[in-house]
Structures are given as structure tokens and as C-alpha cells.
PDB file of C-alpha atoms in Angstrom:
ATOM      1  CA  MET O   1      16.500  12.071  40.474  1.00 85.00           C
ATOM      2  CA  ARG O   2      16.256   9.368  38.340  1.00 77.00           C
ATOM      3  CA  HIS O   3      19.646   7.135  38.819  1.00 90.00           C
ATOM      4  CA  GLY O   4      19.140   3.607  37.485  1.00 88.00           C
ATOM      5  CA  LYS O   5      15.656   3.997  36.285  1.00 84.00           C
ATOM      6  CA  LYS O   6      15.755   2.955  32.883  1.00 87.00           C
ATOM      7  CA  PHE O   7      12.027   2.281  31.562  1.00 88.00           C
ATOM      8  CA  ASN O   8      10.268   4.875  30.322  1.00 91.00           C
ATOM      9  CA  HIS O   9       7.471   6.290  32.742  1.00 93.00           C
ATOM     10  CA  LEU O  10       5.085   7.433  29.516  1.00 95.00           C
ATOM     11  CA  SER O  11       4.540  10.266  32.027  1.00 94.00           C
ATOM     12  CA  ARG O  12       1.625   8.697  34.160  1.00 95.00           C
ATOM     13  CA  THR O  13       1.187   7.557  37.452  1.00 96.00           C
ATOM     14  CA  ALA O  14       2.087   3.675  38.114  1.00 94.00           C
ATOM     15  CA  ASP O  15      -1.070   2.244  38.245  1.00 97.00           C
ATOM     16  CA  HIS O  16      -2.033   4.114  35.011  1.00 97.00           C
ATOM     17  CA  ARG O  17       0.662   3.278  33.587  1.00 97.00           C
ATOM     18  CA  GLN O  18       0.328  -0.939  34.521  1.00 97.00           C
ATOM     19  CA  ALA O  19      -3.544  -0.368  34.000  1.00 97.00           C
ATOM     20  CA  MET O  20      -2.593   0.867  30.466  1.00 97.00           C
ATOM     21  CA  LEU O  21       0.134  -1.638  29.396  1.00 97.00           C
ATOM     22  CA  ALA O  22      -1.994  -4.362  30.398  1.00 97.00           C
ATOM     23  CA  ASN O  23      -4.995  -3.057  28.380  1.00 98.00           C
ATOM     24  CA  MET O  24      -2.684  -2.866  25.520  1.00 98.00           C
ATOM     25  CA  ALA O  25      -1.036  -6.502  26.233  1.00 97.00           C
ATOM     26  CA  ILE O  26      -4.757  -7.849  25.757  1.00 97.00           C
ATOM     27  CA  SER O  27      -5.473  -5.895  22.771  1.00 97.00           C
ATOM     28  CA  LEU O  28      -2.143  -7.139  21.449  1.00 97.00           C
ATOM     29  CA  ILE O  29      -2.537 -10.758  21.907  1.00 96.00           C
ATOM     30  CA  MET O  30      -6.531 -10.608  21.035  1.00 96.00           C
ATOM     31  CA  HIS O  31      -6.242  -8.825  17.423  1.00 95.00           C
ATOM     32  CA  LYS O  32      -1.832  -9.453  16.337  1.00 95.00           C
ATOM     33  CA  ARG O  33      -1.315  -6.185  15.365  1.00 96.00           C
ATOM     34  CA  ILE O  34      -2.261  -3.003  16.846  1.00 96.00           C
ATOM     35  CA  THR O  35      -1.196   1.085  16.474  1.00 97.00           C
ATOM     36  CA  THR O  36       0.428   3.153  19.092  1.00 97.00           C
ATOM     37  CA  THR O  37       2.756   5.828  19.658  1.00 97.00           C
ATOM     38  CA  LEU O  38       6.438   4.314  18.859  1.00 97.00           C
ATOM     39  CA  ALA O  39       7.420   5.034  22.750  1.00 97.00           C
ATOM     40  CA  LYS O  40       3.950   3.548  24.035  1.00 97.00           C
ATOM     41  CA  ALA O  41       4.784   0.350  21.775  1.00 97.00           C
ATOM     42  CA  LYS O  42       8.718  -0.001  22.730  1.00 97.00           C
ATOM     43  CA  ALA O  43       7.158  -0.040  26.559  1.00 97.00           C
ATOM     44  CA  LEU O  44       5.050  -2.734  25.272  1.00 97.00           C
ATOM     45  CA  LYS O  45       6.914  -4.669  23.566  1.00 97.00           C
ATOM     46  CA  LYS O  46       9.282  -4.818  27.017  1.00 96.00           C
ATOM     47  CA  TYR O  47       5.949  -5.575  28.936  1.00 97.00           C
ATOM     48  CA  VAL O  48       4.552  -8.489  26.306  1.00 97.00           C
ATOM     49  CA  GLU O  49       7.699 -10.748  25.567  1.00 96.00           C
ATOM     50  CA  PRO O  50       8.294 -12.163  29.034  1.00 96.00           C
ATOM     51  CA  LEU O  51       4.896 -12.992  28.948  1.00 97.00           C
ATOM     52  CA  LEU O  52       4.812 -14.513  25.283  1.00 96.00           C
ATOM     53  CA  THR O  53       7.763 -16.836  26.511  1.00 96.00           C
ATOM     54  CA  ARG O  54       5.910 -18.112  29.827  1.00 95.00           C
ATOM     55  CA  ALA O  55       3.018 -18.613  27.624  1.00 95.00           C
ATOM     56  CA  LYS O  56       5.332 -21.281  25.970  1.00 94.00           C
ATOM     57  CA  ASP O  57       5.404 -23.466  29.066  1.00 93.00           C
ATOM     58  CA  ASP O  58       1.471 -24.584  29.780  1.00 93.00           C
ATOM     59  CA  SER O  59       1.651 -24.895  33.382  1.00 96.00           C
ATOM     60  CA  THR O  60      -1.120 -24.128  36.198  1.00 97.00           C
ATOM     61  CA  ASN O  61       1.946 -21.830  37.447  1.00 97.00           C
ATOM     62  CA  SER O  62       2.416 -20.117  33.591  1.00 96.00           C
ATOM     63  CA  ARG O  63      -1.103 -19.419  33.617  1.00 97.00           C
ATOM     64  CA  ARG O  64      -1.431 -17.627  37.419  1.00 97.00           C
ATOM     65  CA  VAL O  65       1.498 -15.233  36.885  1.00 97.00           C
ATOM     66  CA  VAL O  66       0.126 -14.349  33.210  1.00 97.00           C
ATOM     67  CA  PHE O  67      -3.265 -13.757  34.676  1.00 97.00           C
ATOM     68  CA  ARG O  68      -1.867 -11.902  37.459  1.00 97.00           C
ATOM     69  CA  TYR O  69      -0.619  -9.196  34.302  1.00 97.00           C
ATOM     70  CA  LEU O  70      -3.656  -9.515  32.312  1.00 95.00           C
ATOM     71  CA  GLN O  71      -6.760 -10.679  34.205  1.00 95.00           C
ATOM     72  CA  ASN O  72      -8.682 -11.511  31.224  1.00 96.00           C
ATOM     73  CA  LYS O  73      -9.469 -14.804  30.957  1.00 96.00           C
ATOM     74  CA  GLU O  74     -10.410 -14.687  26.877  1.00 97.00           C
ATOM     75  CA  ALA O  75      -7.158 -13.191  26.233  1.00 96.00           C
ATOM     76  CA  LEU O  76      -5.607 -16.011  28.354  1.00 96.00           C
ATOM     77  CA  LYS O  77      -6.833 -18.419  26.337  1.00 96.00           C
ATOM     78  CA  GLU O  78      -5.797 -17.283  23.112  1.00 96.00           C
ATOM     79  CA  LEU O  79      -2.120 -16.739  24.299  1.00 96.00           C
ATOM     80  CA  PHE O  80      -1.764 -20.263  25.683  1.00 96.00           C
ATOM     81  CA  GLY O  81      -3.861 -21.537  22.697  1.00 95.00           C
ATOM     82  CA  PRO O  82      -2.913 -20.887  18.968  1.00 95.00           C
ATOM     83  CA  VAL O  83       0.007 -18.149  19.869  1.00 95.00           C
ATOM     84  CA  ALA O  84       1.780 -20.359  21.978  1.00 95.00           C
ATOM     85  CA  GLN O  85       1.680 -22.858  19.345  1.00 94.00           C
ATOM     86  CA  LYS O  86       3.019 -20.291  16.699  1.00 93.00           C
ATOM     87  CA  ILE O  87       5.600 -19.313  18.939  1.00 92.00           C
ATOM     88  CA  GLY O  88       7.198 -22.383  20.360  1.00 90.00           C
ATOM     89  CA  ASP O  89       9.941 -23.124  18.408  1.00 92.00           C
ATOM     90  CA  ARG O  90      11.052 -19.476  18.169  1.00 92.00           C
ATOM     91  CA  PRO O  91      13.732 -18.549  20.975  1.00 93.00           C
ATOM     92  CA  GLY O  92      12.708 -15.126  21.326  1.00 93.00           C
ATOM     93  CA  GLY O  93      11.571 -11.794  19.476  1.00 94.00           C
ATOM     94  CA  TYR O  94       8.139 -12.307  19.323  1.00 95.00           C
ATOM     95  CA  THR O  95       7.231  -9.362  18.513  1.00 96.00           C
ATOM     96  CA  ARG O  96       7.945  -6.001  15.785  1.00 96.00           C
ATOM     97  CA  ILE O  97       7.362  -2.569  15.820  1.00 97.00           C
ATOM     98  CA  ILE O  98       7.451  -0.745  12.747  1.00 96.00           C
ATOM     99  CA  LYS O  99       7.590   3.114  12.484  1.00 97.00           C
ATOM    100  CA  LEU O 100       4.487   4.586  10.329  1.00 96.00           C
ATOM    101  CA  GLY O 101       5.113   8.555  10.358  1.00 96.00           C
ATOM    102  CA  HIS O 102       3.596  11.713  12.657  1.00 97.00           C
ATOM    103  CA  ARG O 103       0.296  11.602  13.988  1.00 95.00           C
ATOM    104  CA  LEU O 104      -1.261  14.475  12.682  1.00 95.00           C
ATOM    105  CA  GLY O 105      -2.768  15.736  15.339  1.00 93.00           C
ATOM    106  CA  ASP O 106       0.078  16.530  18.092  1.00 96.00           C
ATOM    107  CA  ALA O 107       3.030  15.199  15.703  1.00 96.00           C
ATOM    108  CA  ALA O 108       3.484  12.110  17.867  1.00 97.00           C
ATOM    109  CA  PRO O 109       5.508   9.776  16.142  1.00 98.00           C
ATOM    110  CA  THR O 110       3.243   6.362  15.623  1.00 97.00           C
ATOM    111  CA  ALA O 111       4.259   2.955  15.158  1.00 97.00           C
ATOM    112  CA  PHE O 112       2.211  -0.365  14.961  1.00 94.00           C
ATOM    113  CA  ILE O 113       3.266  -3.270  16.875  1.00 97.00           C
ATOM    114  CA  GLU O 114       2.452  -7.081  15.595  1.00 96.00           C
ATOM    115  CA  LEU O 115       3.462 -10.368  16.598  1.00 95.00           C
ATOM    116  CA  VAL O 116       5.670 -11.534  14.292  1.00 93.00           C
ATOM    117  CA  ASP O 117       4.482 -15.351  13.571  1.00 88.00           C
ATOM    118  CA  PHE O 118       0.914 -13.669  12.749  1.00 88.00           C
ATOM    119  CA  ASP O 119       2.204 -11.319   9.984  1.00 81.00           C
ATOM    120  CA  GLU O 120       1.056 -12.837   6.847  1.00 78.00           C
ATOM    121  CA  ASN O 121       2.440 -10.942   4.061  1.00 78.00           C
ATOM    122  CA  MET O 122       6.041 -11.348   6.044  1.00 69.00           C
ATOM    123  CA  ALA O 123       5.283 -14.441   6.399  1.00 63.00           C
ATOM    124  CA  LYS O 124       5.222 -15.078   2.461  1.00 67.00           C
ATOM    125  CA  ALA O 125       8.151 -15.990   0.526  1.00 58.00           C
ATOM    126  CA  PRO O 126       9.282 -13.333  -1.440  1.00 60.00           C
ATOM    127  CA  LYS O 127       8.930 -13.903  -5.067  1.00 60.00           C
ATOM    128  CA  ALA O 128      12.156 -13.654  -7.951  1.00 57.00           C
ATOM    129  CA  ALA O 129      10.822 -10.116  -9.736  1.00 60.00           C
ATOM    130  CA  SER O 130      11.133 -11.363 -13.312  1.00 61.00           C
ATOM    131  CA  LYS O 131      13.092  -8.804 -15.627  1.00 66.00           C
ATOM    132  CA  ARG O 132      10.602  -6.996 -18.108  1.00 67.00           C
ATOM    133  CA  THR O 133      12.125  -5.590 -21.616  1.00 67.00           C
ATOM    134  CA  ARG O 134       9.745  -3.715 -23.534  1.00 76.00           C
ATOM    135  CA  ARG O 135      10.450  -5.735 -26.653  1.00 72.00           C
ATOM    136  CA  GLY O 136       8.317  -8.910 -26.948  1.00 63.00           C
ATOM    137  CA  GLY O 137       7.851  -9.385 -23.159  1.00 56.00           C
ATOM    138  CA  LYS O 138       4.179  -8.886 -22.743  1.00 59.00           C
ATOM    139  CA  LYS O 139       3.261 -11.329 -26.141  1.00 59.00           C
ATOM    140  CA  LYS O 140       5.048 -13.564 -24.787  1.00 58.00           C
ATOM    141  CA  ALA O 141       3.459 -13.595 -21.723  1.00 57.00           C
ATOM    142  CA  GLU O 142      -0.053 -13.597 -23.234  1.00 60.00           C
ATOM    143  CA  ALA O 143       0.917 -16.056 -25.542  1.00 58.00           C
ATOM    144  CA  ALA O 144       1.901 -18.571 -22.638  1.00 59.00           C
ATOM    145  CA  ALA O 145      -1.206 -18.007 -20.743  1.00 60.00           C
ATOM    146  CA  GLU O 146      -3.384 -18.510 -23.851  1.00 63.00           C
ATOM    147  CA  ALA O 147      -1.693 -22.141 -24.394  1.00 58.00           C
ATOM    148  CA  PRO O 148      -2.723 -23.965 -20.853  1.00 57.00           C
ATOM    149  CA  VAL O 149      -6.675 -22.753 -21.453  1.00 53.00           C
ATOM    150  CA  ALA O 150      -7.007 -23.954 -25.385  1.00 51.00           C
ATOM    151  CA  GLU O 151      -5.719 -27.511 -24.162  1.00 54.00           C
ATOM    152  CA  ALA O 152      -7.555 -27.966 -21.793  1.00 53.00           C
ATOM    153  CA  PRO O 153     -10.852 -28.544 -23.827  1.00 54.00           C
ATOM    154  CA  ALA O 154      -8.842 -30.815 -26.038  1.00 54.00           C
ATOM    155  CA  ALA O 155      -8.115 -33.055 -23.078  1.00 52.00           C
ATOM    156  CA  GLU O 156     -11.654 -33.153 -22.687  1.00 54.00           C
ATOM    157  CA  GLU O 157     -12.873 -34.169 -25.551  1.00 56.00           C
ATOM    158  CA  ALA O 158     -10.078 -37.426 -25.849  1.00 52.00           C
ATOM    159  CA  LYS O 159     -11.412 -38.372 -22.007  1.00 54.00           C
ATOM    160  CA  ALA O 160     -14.867 -38.486 -23.352  1.00 56.00           C
ATOM    161  CA  GLU O 161     -13.624 -41.072 -26.475  1.00 53.00           C
TER     162      GLU O 161
END
């Protein structure tokens, strides 16, 4: 019976599951985004978020605790270096899971999991969409684009004199 067992076993033995999650955590830290199944992404989120919280405090003990989980010196340097600097002021929620659809081979639901602060597309402020009309909108935009170009040579001639 599985009374009170709340985490997903992912149809693997404990050793296999721990090795897989450690490898996925290393890949996530090194590449900032990985694509996997939805179940593995959710399990990885629970595995890696406490490690990211640990990385905010750069002490010898924190490094030893995280190294016990990851066993990779390059990932440890990346985690306690640029990653810790970016997530330093964030109170939690360091990862984001975005569903992608179903895989062709076995129809497994796939998703990518990424570090929130490293996504350039989401970090940019959304631009206000300009309203387009059917009359005159395109001609006015072209005229505005040509105006600074026409003034630039005149300004250079004035400086030369």
C-alpha cells in the first residue's frame, strides 16, 4: 500500500530515481531549460527548488549539502555563481513548467522546465500594441521612418560648416 507517500515514484527504483533527478538537475542548472515529460518536470521541480534556495547562502556547508545531491563541480560553480546572483532577491518559485503537448511516439505529455530569471523572452516588458487602421496607418508609419533619415545628412552638413 502507498499510504502517505506523496511524491511520484516515476516507475523507477529509488536509486534510479535519485540518479535521474540529479542528472536532470545538473542539466537544468547548466542549460537553464530542459524538455522532458510533465511528470518528470514536476518531480524535478520539487527536487531542485530546495537546492536553489540553498545556493542563495554561499557557505561551505551549503556547498557541501548541494554537492551531496548533484556530484558535479561544474554545476556547483554555475549554481553558486551566476544562478545564485540572479535568484538572490527572489523569495521562491525559481522554476517554471510550460506544457508543450503530447509526444509523437507514446503520446506522453511533454513540458519544458526552466529557470525563471534566465528566460529572456519573458523578462522583456510587453510592448503596447499599436492600433492599426485600414486607412492611412501604413503611409504615416513610413513617413515617420523616413523623416529622421532625411534630417541626418542636413545635420552633418551644418556641423561641417
